Coordinates of C-alpha atoms and ligand atoms in Angstrom, one line a residue:
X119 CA 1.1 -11.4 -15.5
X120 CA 0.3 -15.0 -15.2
X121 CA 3.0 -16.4 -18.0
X122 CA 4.5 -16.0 -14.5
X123 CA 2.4 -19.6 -13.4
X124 CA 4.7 -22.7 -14.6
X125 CA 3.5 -23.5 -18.7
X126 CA 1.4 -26.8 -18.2
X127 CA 4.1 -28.8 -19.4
X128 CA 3.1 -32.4 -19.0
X129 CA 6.7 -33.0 -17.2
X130 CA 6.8 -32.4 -13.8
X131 CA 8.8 -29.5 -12.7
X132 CA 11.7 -29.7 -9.4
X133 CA 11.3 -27.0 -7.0
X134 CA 14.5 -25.6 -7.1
X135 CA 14.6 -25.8 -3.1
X136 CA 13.7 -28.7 -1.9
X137 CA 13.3 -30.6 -5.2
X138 CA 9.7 -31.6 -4.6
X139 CA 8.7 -32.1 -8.1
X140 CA 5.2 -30.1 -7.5
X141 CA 7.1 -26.5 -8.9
X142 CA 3.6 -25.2 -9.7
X143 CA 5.2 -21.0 -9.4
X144 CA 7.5 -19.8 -11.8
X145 CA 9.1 -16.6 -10.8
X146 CA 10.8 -14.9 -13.8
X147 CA 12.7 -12.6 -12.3
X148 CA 14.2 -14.9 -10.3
X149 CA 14.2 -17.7 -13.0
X150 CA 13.3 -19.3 -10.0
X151 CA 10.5 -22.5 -10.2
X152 CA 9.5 -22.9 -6.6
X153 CA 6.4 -25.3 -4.9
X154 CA 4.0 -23.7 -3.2
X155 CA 5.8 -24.2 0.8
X156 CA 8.6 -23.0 -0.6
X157 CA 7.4 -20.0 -2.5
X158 CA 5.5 -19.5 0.7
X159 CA 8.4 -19.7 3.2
X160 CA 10.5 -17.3 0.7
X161 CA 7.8 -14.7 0.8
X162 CA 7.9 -14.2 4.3
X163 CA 11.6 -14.0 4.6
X164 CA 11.4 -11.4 2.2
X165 CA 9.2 -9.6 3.6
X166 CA 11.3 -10.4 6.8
X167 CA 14.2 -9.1 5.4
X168 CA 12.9 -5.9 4.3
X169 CA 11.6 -4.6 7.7
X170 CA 15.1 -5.8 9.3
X171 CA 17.0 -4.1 6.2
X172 CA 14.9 -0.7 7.0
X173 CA 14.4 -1.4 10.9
X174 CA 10.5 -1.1 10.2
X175 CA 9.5 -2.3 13.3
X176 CA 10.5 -2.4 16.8
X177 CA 9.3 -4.7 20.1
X178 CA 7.3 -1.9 21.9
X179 CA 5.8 -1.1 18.9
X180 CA 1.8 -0.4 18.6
X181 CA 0.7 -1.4 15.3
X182 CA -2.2 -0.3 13.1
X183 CA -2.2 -3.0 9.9
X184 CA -4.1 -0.7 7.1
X185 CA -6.5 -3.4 5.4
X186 CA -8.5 -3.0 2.6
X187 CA -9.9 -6.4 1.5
X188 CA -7.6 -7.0 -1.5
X189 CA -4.7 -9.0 -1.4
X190 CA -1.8 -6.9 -0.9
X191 CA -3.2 -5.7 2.6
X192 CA -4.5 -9.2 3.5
X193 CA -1.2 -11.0 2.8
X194 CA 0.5 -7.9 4.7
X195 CA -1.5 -8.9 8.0
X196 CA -1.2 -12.3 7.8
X197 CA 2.8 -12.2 7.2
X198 CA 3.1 -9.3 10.2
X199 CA 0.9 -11.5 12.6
X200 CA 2.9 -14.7 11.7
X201 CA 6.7 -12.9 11.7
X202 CA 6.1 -11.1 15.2
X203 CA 3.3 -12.6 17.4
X204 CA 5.0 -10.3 19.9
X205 CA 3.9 -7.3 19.0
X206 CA 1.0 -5.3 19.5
X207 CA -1.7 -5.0 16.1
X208 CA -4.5 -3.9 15.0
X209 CA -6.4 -4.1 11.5
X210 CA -7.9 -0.6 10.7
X211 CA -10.6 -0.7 7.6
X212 CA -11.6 2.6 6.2
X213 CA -16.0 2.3 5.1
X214 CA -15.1 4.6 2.1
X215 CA -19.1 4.4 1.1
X216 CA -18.6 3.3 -2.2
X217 CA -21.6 1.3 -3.1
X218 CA -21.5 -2.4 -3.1
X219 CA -17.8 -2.7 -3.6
X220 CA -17.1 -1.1 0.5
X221 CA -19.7 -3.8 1.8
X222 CA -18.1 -6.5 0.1
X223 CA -14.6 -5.2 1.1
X224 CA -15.8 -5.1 4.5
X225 CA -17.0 -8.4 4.8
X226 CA -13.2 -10.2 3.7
X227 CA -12.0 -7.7 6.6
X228 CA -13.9 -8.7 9.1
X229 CA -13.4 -12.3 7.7
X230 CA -9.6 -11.7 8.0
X231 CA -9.6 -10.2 11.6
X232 CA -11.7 -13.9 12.7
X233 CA -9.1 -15.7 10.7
X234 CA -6.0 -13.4 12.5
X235 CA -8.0 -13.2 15.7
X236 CA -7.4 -9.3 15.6
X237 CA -8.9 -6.8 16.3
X238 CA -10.6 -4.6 13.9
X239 CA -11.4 -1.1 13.9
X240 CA -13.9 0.1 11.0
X241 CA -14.1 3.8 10.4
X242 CA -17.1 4.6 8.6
X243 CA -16.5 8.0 6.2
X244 CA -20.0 8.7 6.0
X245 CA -20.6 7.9 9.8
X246 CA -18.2 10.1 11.1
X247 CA -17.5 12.4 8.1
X248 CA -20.8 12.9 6.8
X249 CA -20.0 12.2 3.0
X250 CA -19.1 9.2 1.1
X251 CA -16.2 9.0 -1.9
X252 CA -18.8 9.5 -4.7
X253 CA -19.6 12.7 -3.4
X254 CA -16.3 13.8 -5.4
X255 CA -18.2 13.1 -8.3
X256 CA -20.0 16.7 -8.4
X257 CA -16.6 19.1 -7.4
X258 CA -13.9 19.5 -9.3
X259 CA -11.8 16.3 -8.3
X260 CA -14.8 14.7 -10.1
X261 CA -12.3 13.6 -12.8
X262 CA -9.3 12.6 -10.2
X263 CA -11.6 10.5 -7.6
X264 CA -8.7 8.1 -7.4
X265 CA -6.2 10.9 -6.3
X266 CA -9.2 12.1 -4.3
X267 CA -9.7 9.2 -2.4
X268 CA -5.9 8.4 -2.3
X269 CA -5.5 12.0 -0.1
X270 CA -8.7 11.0 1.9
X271 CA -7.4 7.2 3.2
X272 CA -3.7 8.5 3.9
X273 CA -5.3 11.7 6.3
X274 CA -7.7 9.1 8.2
X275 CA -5.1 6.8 8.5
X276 CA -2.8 9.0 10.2
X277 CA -5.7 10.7 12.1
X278 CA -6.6 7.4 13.5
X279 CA -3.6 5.6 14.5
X280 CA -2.5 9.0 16.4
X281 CA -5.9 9.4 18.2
X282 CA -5.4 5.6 18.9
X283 CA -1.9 6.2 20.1
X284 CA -0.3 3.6 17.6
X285 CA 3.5 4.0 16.9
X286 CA 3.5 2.7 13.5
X287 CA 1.3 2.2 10.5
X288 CA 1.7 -0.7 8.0
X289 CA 0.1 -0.7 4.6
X290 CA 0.0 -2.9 1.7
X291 CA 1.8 -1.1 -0.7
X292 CA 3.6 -3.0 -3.2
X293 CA 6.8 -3.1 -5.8
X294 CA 4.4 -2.8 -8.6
X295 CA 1.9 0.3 -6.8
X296 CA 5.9 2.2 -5.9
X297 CA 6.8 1.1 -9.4
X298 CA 3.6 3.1 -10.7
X299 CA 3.7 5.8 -8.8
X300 CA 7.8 6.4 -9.2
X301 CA 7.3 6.1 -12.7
X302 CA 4.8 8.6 -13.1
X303 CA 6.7 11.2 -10.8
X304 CA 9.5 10.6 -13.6
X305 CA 7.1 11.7 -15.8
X306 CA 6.7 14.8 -14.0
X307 CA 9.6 15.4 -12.8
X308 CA 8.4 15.2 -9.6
X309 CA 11.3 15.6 -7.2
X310 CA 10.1 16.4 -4.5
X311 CA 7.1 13.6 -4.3
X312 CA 10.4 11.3 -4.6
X313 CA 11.8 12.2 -1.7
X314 CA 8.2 11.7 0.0
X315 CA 8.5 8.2 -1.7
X316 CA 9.9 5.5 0.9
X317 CA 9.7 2.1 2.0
X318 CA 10.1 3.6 5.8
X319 CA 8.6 7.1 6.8
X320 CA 10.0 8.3 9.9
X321 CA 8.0 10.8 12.6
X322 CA 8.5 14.3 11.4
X323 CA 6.1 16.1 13.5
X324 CA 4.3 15.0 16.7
X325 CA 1.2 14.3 15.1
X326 CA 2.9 12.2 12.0
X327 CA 2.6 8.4 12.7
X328 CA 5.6 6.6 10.7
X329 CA 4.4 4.4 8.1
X330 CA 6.1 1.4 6.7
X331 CA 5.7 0.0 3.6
X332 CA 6.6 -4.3 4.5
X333 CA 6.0 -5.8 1.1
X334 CA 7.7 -3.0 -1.0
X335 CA 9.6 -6.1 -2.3
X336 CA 6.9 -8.3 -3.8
X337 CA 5.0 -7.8 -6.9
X338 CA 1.3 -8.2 -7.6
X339 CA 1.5 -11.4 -8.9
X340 CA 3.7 -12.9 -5.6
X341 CA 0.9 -11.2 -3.2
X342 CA -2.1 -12.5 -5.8
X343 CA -0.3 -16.1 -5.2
X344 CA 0.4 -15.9 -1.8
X345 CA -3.0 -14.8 -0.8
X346 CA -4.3 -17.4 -3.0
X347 CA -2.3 -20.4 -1.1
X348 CA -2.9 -18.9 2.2
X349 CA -6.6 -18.9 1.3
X350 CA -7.1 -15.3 2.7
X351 CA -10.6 -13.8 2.1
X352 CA -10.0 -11.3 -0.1
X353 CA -12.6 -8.9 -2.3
X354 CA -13.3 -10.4 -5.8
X355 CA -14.9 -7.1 -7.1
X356 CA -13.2 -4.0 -8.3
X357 CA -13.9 -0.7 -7.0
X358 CA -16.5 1.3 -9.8
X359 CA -13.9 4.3 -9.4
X360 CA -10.9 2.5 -10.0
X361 CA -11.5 0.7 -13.3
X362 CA -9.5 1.8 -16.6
X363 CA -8.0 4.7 -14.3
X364 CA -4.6 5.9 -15.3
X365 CA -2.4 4.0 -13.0
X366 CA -4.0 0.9 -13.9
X367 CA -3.0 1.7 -17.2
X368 CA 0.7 2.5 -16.3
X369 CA 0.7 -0.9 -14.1
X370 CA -0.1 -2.7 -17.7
X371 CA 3.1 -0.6 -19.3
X372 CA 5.1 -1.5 -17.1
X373 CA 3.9 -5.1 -17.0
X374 CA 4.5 -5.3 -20.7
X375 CA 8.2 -4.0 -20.6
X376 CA 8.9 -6.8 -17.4
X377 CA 7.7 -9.3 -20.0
X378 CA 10.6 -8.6 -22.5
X379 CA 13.4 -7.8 -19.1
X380 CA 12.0 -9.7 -16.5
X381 CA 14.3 -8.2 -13.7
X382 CA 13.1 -4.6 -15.0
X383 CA 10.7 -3.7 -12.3
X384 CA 13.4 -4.8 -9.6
X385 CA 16.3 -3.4 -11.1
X386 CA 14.3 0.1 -11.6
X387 CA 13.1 0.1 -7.7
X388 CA 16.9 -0.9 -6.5
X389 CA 18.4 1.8 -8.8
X390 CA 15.8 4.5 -7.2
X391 CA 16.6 4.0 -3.6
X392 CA 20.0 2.6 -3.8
X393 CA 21.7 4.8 -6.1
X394 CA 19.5 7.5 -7.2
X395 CA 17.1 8.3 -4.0
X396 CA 20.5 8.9 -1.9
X397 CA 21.9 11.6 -4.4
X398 CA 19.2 12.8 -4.5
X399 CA 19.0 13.4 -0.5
X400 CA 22.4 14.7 -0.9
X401 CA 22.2 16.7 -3.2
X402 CA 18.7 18.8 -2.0
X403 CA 19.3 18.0 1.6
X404 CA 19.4 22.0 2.3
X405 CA 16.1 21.2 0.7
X406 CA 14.7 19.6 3.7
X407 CA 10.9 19.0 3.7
X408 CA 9.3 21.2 6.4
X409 CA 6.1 20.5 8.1
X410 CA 3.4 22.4 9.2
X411 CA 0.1 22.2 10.9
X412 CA -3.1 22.9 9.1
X413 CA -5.0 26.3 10.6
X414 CA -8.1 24.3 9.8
X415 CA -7.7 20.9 11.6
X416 CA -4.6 21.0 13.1
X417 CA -3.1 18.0 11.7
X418 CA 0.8 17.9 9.9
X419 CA 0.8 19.3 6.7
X420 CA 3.6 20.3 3.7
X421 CA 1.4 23.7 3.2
X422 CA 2.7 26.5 4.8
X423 CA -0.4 28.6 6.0
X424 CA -2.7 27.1 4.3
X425 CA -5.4 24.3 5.2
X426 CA -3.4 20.8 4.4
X427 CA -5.0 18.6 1.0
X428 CA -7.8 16.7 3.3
X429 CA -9.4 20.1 4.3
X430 CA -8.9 21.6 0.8
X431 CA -11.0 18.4 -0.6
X432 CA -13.3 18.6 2.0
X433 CA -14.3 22.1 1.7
X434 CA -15.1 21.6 -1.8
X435 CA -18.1 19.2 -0.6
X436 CA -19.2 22.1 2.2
X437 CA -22.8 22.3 1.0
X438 CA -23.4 19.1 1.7
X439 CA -21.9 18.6 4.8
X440 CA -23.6 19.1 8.4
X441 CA -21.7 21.7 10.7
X442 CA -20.9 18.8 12.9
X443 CA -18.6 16.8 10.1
X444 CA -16.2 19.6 9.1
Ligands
LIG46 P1 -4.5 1.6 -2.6 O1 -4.4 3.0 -2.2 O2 -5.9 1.1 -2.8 O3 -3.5 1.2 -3.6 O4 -4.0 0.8 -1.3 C1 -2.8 0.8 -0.8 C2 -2.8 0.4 0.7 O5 -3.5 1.3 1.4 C3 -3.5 -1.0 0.9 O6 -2.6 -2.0 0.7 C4 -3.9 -0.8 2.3 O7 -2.8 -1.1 3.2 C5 -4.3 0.6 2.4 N1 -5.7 0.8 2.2 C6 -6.3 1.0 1.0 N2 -7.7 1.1 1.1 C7 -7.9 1.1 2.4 C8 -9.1 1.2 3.2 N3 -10.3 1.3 2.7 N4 -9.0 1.0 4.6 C9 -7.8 0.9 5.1 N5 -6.6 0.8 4.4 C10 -6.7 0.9 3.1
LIG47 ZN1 -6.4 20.1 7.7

């Protein structure tokens, strides 16, 4: 990803913007050479751009900024905090117990929060749930802890944000993480987690907080710089669960094929929801995803009388749990 960084080339390079001839960024898709201001400034108006284009946010909105220490989420909080001082935020950080890595993660939060002057609300899995991430290890998500632990952060998150009474959740998500995941619902055939798929999720049940997805536009490599310039504290280890897992894998395909077309991974998102997402719609709309609530916790769930994915996982972990947690 980094053949992305201008080529050392002793000549120095114009930034295509305001000619500044320190174009240290290189942005191939673009074929753009940019300084760092100006690659800077043209991050944010992306990002901008995207919540105007999908009407993300409003001016009474009550926002709950999903950080996680890496750079996606940190970059996320410092654009939303710099675009609209208005409106209310808060950074929520989820202690998934993971040793080491959540400690550490924690830390570049709480740093970021100072840095923000926000406020930070830390929601400790073991403290309130009575279990920790690892604890996945011994059931039979043991070999899918990332999927696991996927299921675990987007049930909290909701959880929280509605018991806080926050209108809208923000998270870090990325054109490379929707590239993954799209792809590998194209593998699958996986229609119906398409339609799920979206850079703006509306309420569809009382207890569903919308989530919007702000820097569905950027790739890895434009948060990795950004956070870099910005000099946002952000975690420098990798989580022990994470490593050589499959989407990192398919993040490195994918990477590989935007090497050899370099306007792949944006042509591939645009295609999706401009062309292909909407027929889709159309075409299934008598389709319509319903939502229920979960006998077991109440919560909005897909699952038609049955307990929704969080209780299903949790209940696999019931001999370890106190009465109180579940
Ligand atoms: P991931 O699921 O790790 O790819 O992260 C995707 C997004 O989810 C991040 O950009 C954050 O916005 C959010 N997120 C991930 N982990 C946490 C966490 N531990 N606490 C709060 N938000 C998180
Ligand atoms: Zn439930």
């Amino acid at each position: 990803m980094f053949e992305e960084i201008s080529q050392g080339s002793s000549m120095p390079i114009k930034c295509r913007r305001c000619k500044a001839e320190n174009a240290e960024v290189y942005l191939s898709h673009l074929n753009l050479n940019l300084c760092p201001e100006c690659f800077m400034l043209l991050t944010e108006r992306r990002v901008k751009h995207t919540i105007d284009a999908y009407k993300m946010l409003a001016k009474n909105d009550r926002v709950g900024i999903a950080v996680s220490g890496g750079k996606d989420s940190s970059t996320l909080a410092y654009i939303l905090n710099s675009l609209f001082d208005k409106i209310d935020m808060v950074l929520i950080y989820i202690d998934l117990g993971v040793p080491d890595y959540s400690k550490h993660c924690l830390e570049r939060v709480e740093a970021l929060a100072e840095m923000l002057d926000k406020e930070l609300i830390v929601y400790s899995l073991e403290g309130e749930m009575g279990f920790k991430i690892g604890d996945f290890k011994q059931t039979v998500y043991g070999r899918k802890i990332c999927s696991a632990c996927g299921t675990i952060k987007r049930y909290l998150l909701n959880k929280i944000a509605y018991d806080l009474g926050l209108t809208k959740i923000a998270t870090g998500h990325n054109l490379d993480d929707t590239l993954e995941a799209l792809f590998n619902f194209y593998l699958e055939g996986n229609v119906e987690a398409m339609l799920r798929l979206k850079p703006y999720l509306p309420r569809t049940h009382p207890k569903f907080v919308p989530k919007i997805k702000p820097l569905i536009g950027l790739t890895d490599f434009e948060c990795l710089l950004y956070a870099g310039y910005r000099k946002l504290p952000t975690r420098t280890v990798e989580c022990q669960f994470s490593r050589g897992s499959r989407m990192q894998r398919r993040k490195e395909l994918l990477n590989m094929i935007a090497e050899k077309i370099p306007n792949f991974k944006h042509s591939f998102i645009n295609s999706h929801f401009k062309r292909i997402l909407p027929n889709l719609e159309a075409s299934l709309g008598s389709r319509e995803i319903k939502i229920y609530e979960c006998p077991t916790c109440g919560m909005p769930t897909s699952l038609e009388g049955m307990p929704c994915h969080f209780c299903k996982l949790t209940k696999t972990l019931r001999p370890q749990l106190t009465q109180r947690s579940l």
